[in-house]
Coordinates of C-alpha atoms in Angstrom, one line a residue:
X499 CA 98.0 106.2 125.3
X500 CA 96.3 102.7 125.7
X501 CA 94.9 101.5 129.3
X502 CA 96.6 98.8 130.9
X503 CA 95.0 95.5 130.1
X504 CA 93.2 97.0 126.2
X505 CA 94.2 94.8 123.3
X506 CA 96.6 97.8 121.4
X507 CA 97.7 96.2 117.7
X508 CA 99.8 97.8 114.8
X509 CA 97.8 98.5 111.3
X510 CA 100.7 98.1 108.6
X511 CA 97.7 99.1 106.0
X512 CA 98.1 102.7 108.1
X513 CA 102.0 103.1 107.2
X514 CA 102.7 104.4 103.7
X515 CA 103.7 102.6 101.3
X516 CA 107.5 104.9 100.7
X517 CA 108.0 104.1 104.2
X518 CA 106.9 100.3 104.5
X519 CA 109.7 100.3 101.2
X520 CA 112.7 102.0 102.7
X521 CA 112.0 99.9 106.1
X522 CA 112.0 96.9 103.9
X523 CA 115.5 98.5 101.6
X524 CA 116.9 98.7 105.5
X525 CA 116.3 95.7 106.6
X526 CA 118.0 94.0 103.7
X527 CA 120.9 96.0 103.5
X528 CA 121.5 95.2 107.1
X529 CA 121.0 91.3 106.3
X530 CA 123.3 91.2 103.4
X531 CA 126.2 93.9 105.1
X532 CA 127.2 90.7 106.9
X533 CA 127.8 88.7 103.6
X534 CA 131.4 88.3 102.2
X535 CA 131.8 90.6 99.4
X536 CA 135.4 90.5 99.0
X537 CA 137.8 87.7 98.9
X538 CA 141.2 86.8 98.7
X539 CA 143.3 83.6 98.5
X540 CA 146.5 82.4 98.0
X541 CA 147.3 79.0 98.8
X542 CA 146.6 78.5 102.1
X543 CA 145.8 81.9 103.5
X544 CA 142.2 83.0 103.1
X545 CA 140.6 86.6 103.8
X546 CA 137.1 87.8 103.3
X547 CA 135.7 91.2 103.8
X548 CA 131.7 92.1 104.7
X549 CA 130.2 95.3 104.3
X550 CA 131.0 96.1 108.3
X551 CA 134.2 97.2 107.1
X552 CA 135.9 100.6 105.5
X553 CA 133.6 102.8 104.0
X554 CA 130.9 100.0 104.5
X555 CA 130.4 100.6 108.0
X556 CA 129.7 104.6 107.4
X557 CA 127.3 103.1 104.5
X558 CA 125.6 100.6 106.9
X559 CA 125.2 103.2 110.0
X560 CA 124.0 105.7 108.0
X561 CA 120.9 103.4 106.3
X562 CA 120.2 102.3 110.2
X563 CA 120.1 105.6 111.2
X564 CA 118.0 106.3 108.3
X565 CA 115.5 103.2 108.8
X566 CA 115.1 104.2 113.0
X567 CA 114.0 107.7 111.9
X568 CA 111.3 106.4 109.4

């Protein structure tokens, strides 16, 4: 535990490389989960779906949970 008023910093070099890779993959999954992957358009109507619908929701939540655990 650090004392109040002291400088404490996080050293990325002390984190193992596989953990950094998992954190990066989790961040990318979170970002790309909001992109519309499936789209259908017919005339004036258009519908698109992102990674947060259906089974994608379960996958996103599992990846986020794994990222938090790491």
